[in-house]
Amino acid sequence: MAPLRFSANLSWLFPELPGLPARVRAAGSSGFEAVEVAWPYAEPPETLARAAREAGLRLVLINTPPGDQEKGEMGLGAVPGRQAAFREGLEQAVRYAKALSCPRIHLMAGRVPQGADRTAVKAEMETVFLENLRHAAGVLAQEDLVGLLEPINTRITDPQYFLDTPQQAAAILQKVGRPNLQLQMDIFHWQIMDGNLTGNIQEFLPIVGHVQVAQVPGRGEPSSPGELNFPYLFQLLEDEGYKGFVGCEYQPQGDTVEGLSWLRSYWDRRGHPKAGQ
């Protein structure tokens, strides 16, 4: 089995460095071959593209814009009445993805509106999401891009988020039925919501386009104290033939580079060219 490929999530790693270009350079110096970033929109795409090119890195994932965060928005895909804003944000994300040669965009579902009952609005929100996803799939297909759906846990991280389990996301993907829409598996969120990681990974991996990792419950490095056995999970992903990237979306418990000892150990075990860096 081929070793896993890891991506540094620059929205989380190297927080001591101001600005994304500096974090891109740090990721390259740390041995990563790819990076990802939630919202790159504060930087001109040309600046990021140049930094990635100079560091010898690929940018493999960005998110659609969050919307109006001062009003509590965290994505717009399933939010009633915000369809036009979602489509505008999608166009911005596509422009950045093209400029950055980034093949994947996380299509953020968004939150249940403040004051609304989740059960009461679920059907309406799913209808809006399906409509927006069908539109997005067509836009993305024209540019040979992939859209991703990520369930985010509602027990700890975001109680109001609409999309919160792999089962819900997979059912929506099946209803949309577009091959360029896939599942984004953040193991941190999946463990918190459902556990049963072995079964869920084996069941859903055929429709997974990107993986992200962090320890549970503290969201630190995979090697930090917690309930997940990452050597086992990494071996499982290899055994199941996962070929995509594994995004390091965690909160460093100290210095980012020192905290990458888990990754260097993985590279050492797998005889990776980056071993020993």
mmCIF file with all atom_site columns, N, CA, C and O in Angstrom, residues 10 18-26 43 47-48 51-52:
data_model
loop_
_atom_site.group_PDB
_atom_site.id
_atom_site.type_symbol
_atom_site.label_atom_id
_atom_site.label_alt_id
_atom_site.label_comp_id
_atom_site.label_asym_id
_atom_site.label_entity_id
_atom_site.label_seq_id
_atom_site.pdbx_PDB_ins_code
_atom_site.Cartn_x
_atom_site.Cartn_y
_atom_site.Cartn_z
_atom_site.occupancy
_atom_site.B_iso_or_equiv
_atom_site.pdbx_formal_charge
_atom_site.auth_seq_id
_atom_site.auth_comp_id
_atom_site.auth_asym_id
_atom_site.auth_atom_id
_atom_site.pdbx_PDB_model_num
ATOM 1  N N  . LEU A 1 10 ? -3.398 25.477 6.946  1.00 0.00 ? 10 LEU A N  1
ATOM 2  C CA . LEU A 1 10 ? -2.764 26.729 7.356  1.00 0.00 ? 10 LEU A CA 1
ATOM 3  C C  . LEU A 1 10 ? -3.689 27.640 8.150  1.00 0.00 ? 10 LEU A C  1
ATOM 4  O O  . LEU A 1 10 ? -3.245 28.668 8.660  1.00 0.00 ? 10 LEU A O  1
ATOM 5  N N  . PRO A 1 18 ? 2.401  35.338 11.049 1.00 0.00 ? 18 PRO A N  1
ATOM 6  C CA . PRO A 1 18 ? 1.343  36.185 10.498 1.00 0.00 ? 18 PRO A CA 1
ATOM 7  C C  . PRO A 1 18 ? 1.249  36.001 8.988  1.00 0.00 ? 18 PRO A C  1
ATOM 8  O O  . PRO A 1 18 ? 2.248  36.042 8.279  1.00 0.00 ? 18 PRO A O  1
ATOM 9  N N  . GLY A 1 19 ? 0.044  35.808 8.505  1.00 0.00 ? 19 GLY A N  1
ATOM 10 C CA . GLY A 1 19 ? -0.168 35.763 7.062  1.00 0.00 ? 19 GLY A CA 1
ATOM 11 C C  . GLY A 1 19 ? 0.044  34.391 6.470  1.00 0.00 ? 19 GLY A C  1
ATOM 12 O O  . GLY A 1 19 ? 0.901  33.612 6.913  1.00 0.00 ? 19 GLY A O  1
ATOM 13 N N  . LEU A 1 20 ? -0.745 34.084 5.457  1.00 0.00 ? 20 LEU A N  1
ATOM 14 C CA . LEU A 1 20 ? -0.681 32.775 4.828  1.00 0.00 ? 20 LEU A CA 1
ATOM 15 C C  . LEU A 1 20 ? 0.617  32.507 4.073  1.00 0.00 ? 20 LEU A C  1
ATOM 16 O O  . LEU A 1 20 ? 1.116  31.377 4.107  1.00 0.00 ? 20 LEU A O  1
ATOM 17 N N  . PRO A 1 21 ? 1.203  33.483 3.358  1.00 0.00 ? 21 PRO A N  1
ATOM 18 C CA . PRO A 1 21 ? 2.457  33.167 2.651  1.00 0.00 ? 21 PRO A CA 1
ATOM 19 C C  . PRO A 1 21 ? 3.551  32.649 3.580  1.00 0.00 ? 21 PRO A C  1
ATOM 20 O O  . PRO A 1 21 ? 4.280  31.709 3.227  1.00 0.00 ? 21 PRO A O  1
ATOM 21 N N  . ALA A 1 22 ? 3.670  33.234 4.781  1.00 0.00 ? 22 ALA A N  1
ATOM 22 C CA . ALA A 1 22 ? 4.683  32.769 5.731  1.00 0.00 ? 22 ALA A CA 1
ATOM 23 C C  . ALA A 1 22 ? 4.379  31.348 6.197  1.00 0.00 ? 22 ALA A C  1
ATOM 24 O O  . ALA A 1 22 ? 5.287  30.526 6.394  1.00 0.00 ? 22 ALA A O  1
ATOM 25 N N  . ARG A 1 23 ? 3.104  31.038 6.355  1.00 0.00 ? 23 ARG A N  1
ATOM 26 C CA . ARG A 1 23 ? 2.724  29.681 6.780  1.00 0.00 ? 23 ARG A CA 1
ATOM 27 C C  . ARG A 1 23 ? 2.968  28.678 5.652  1.00 0.00 ? 23 ARG A C  1
ATOM 28 O O  . ARG A 1 23 ? 3.321  27.535 5.918  1.00 0.00 ? 23 ARG A O  1
ATOM 29 N N  . VAL A 1 24 ? 2.751  29.106 4.415  1.00 0.00 ? 24 VAL A N  1
ATOM 30 C CA . VAL A 1 24 ? 3.060  28.240 3.277  1.00 0.00 ? 24 VAL A CA 1
ATOM 31 C C  . VAL A 1 24 ? 4.545  27.878 3.291  1.00 0.00 ? 24 VAL A C  1
ATOM 32 O O  . VAL A 1 24 ? 4.920  26.702 3.145  1.00 0.00 ? 24 VAL A O  1
ATOM 33 N N  . ARG A 1 25 ? 5.391  28.879 3.489  1.00 0.00 ? 25 ARG A N  1
ATOM 34 C CA . ARG A 1 25 ? 6.841  28.618 3.510  1.00 0.00 ? 25 ARG A CA 1
ATOM 35 C C  . ARG A 1 25 ? 7.211  27.684 4.656  1.00 0.00 ? 25 ARG A C  1
ATOM 36 O O  . ARG A 1 25 ? 8.047  26.777 4.500  1.00 0.00 ? 25 ARG A O  1
ATOM 37 N N  . ALA A 1 26 ? 6.583  27.881 5.811  1.00 0.00 ? 26 ALA A N  1
ATOM 38 C CA . ALA A 1 26 ? 6.877  27.022 6.962  1.00 0.00 ? 26 ALA A CA 1
ATOM 39 C C  . ALA A 1 26 ? 6.442  25.586 6.694  1.00 0.00 ? 26 ALA A C  1
ATOM 40 O O  . ALA A 1 26 ? 7.133  24.634 7.084  1.00 0.00 ? 26 ALA A O  1
ATOM 41 N N  . GLU A 1 43 ? -6.092 37.284 1.148  1.00 0.00 ? 43 GLU A N  1
ATOM 42 C CA . GLU A 1 43 ? -4.870 37.417 0.359  1.00 0.00 ? 43 GLU A CA 1
ATOM 43 C C  . GLU A 1 43 ? -5.217 37.368 -1.128 1.00 0.00 ? 43 GLU A C  1
ATOM 44 O O  . GLU A 1 43 ? -6.096 36.593 -1.536 1.00 0.00 ? 43 GLU A O  1
ATOM 45 N N  . THR A 1 47 ? -0.692 36.021 -4.804 1.00 0.00 ? 47 THR A N  1
ATOM 46 C CA . THR A 1 47 ? 0.298  35.998 -3.729 1.00 0.00 ? 47 THR A CA 1
ATOM 47 C C  . THR A 1 47 ? 0.440  34.594 -3.152 1.00 0.00 ? 47 THR A C  1
ATOM 48 O O  . THR A 1 47 ? 1.559  34.092 -2.937 1.00 0.00 ? 47 THR A O  1
ATOM 49 N N  . LEU A 1 48 ? -0.705 33.943 -2.923 1.00 0.00 ? 48 LEU A N  1
ATOM 50 C CA . LEU A 1 48 ? -0.674 32.584 -2.390 1.00 0.00 ? 48 LEU A CA 1
ATOM 51 C C  . LEU A 1 48 ? -0.108 31.605 -3.408 1.00 0.00 ? 48 LEU A C  1
ATOM 52 O O  . LEU A 1 48 ? 0.670  30.706 -3.065 1.00 0.00 ? 48 LEU A O  1
ATOM 53 N N  . ALA A 1 51 ? 3.637  31.927 -3.441 1.00 0.00 ? 51 ALA A N  1
ATOM 54 C CA . ALA A 1 51 ? 4.247  31.352 -2.242 1.00 0.00 ? 51 ALA A CA 1
ATOM 55 C C  . ALA A 1 51 ? 4.257  29.827 -2.316 1.00 0.00 ? 51 ALA A C  1
ATOM 56 O O  . ALA A 1 51 ? 5.255  29.180 -1.969 1.00 0.00 ? 51 ALA A O  1
ATOM 57 N N  . ALA A 1 52 ? 3.159  29.234 -2.781 1.00 0.00 ? 52 ALA A N  1
ATOM 58 C CA . ALA A 1 52 ? 3.092  27.779 -2.893 1.00 0.00 ? 52 ALA A CA 1
ATOM 59 C C  . ALA A 1 52 ? 4.078  27.266 -3.939 1.00 0.00 ? 52 ALA A C  1
ATOM 60 O O  . ALA A 1 52 ? 4.761  26.255 -3.730 1.00 0.00 ? 52 ALA A O  1
#
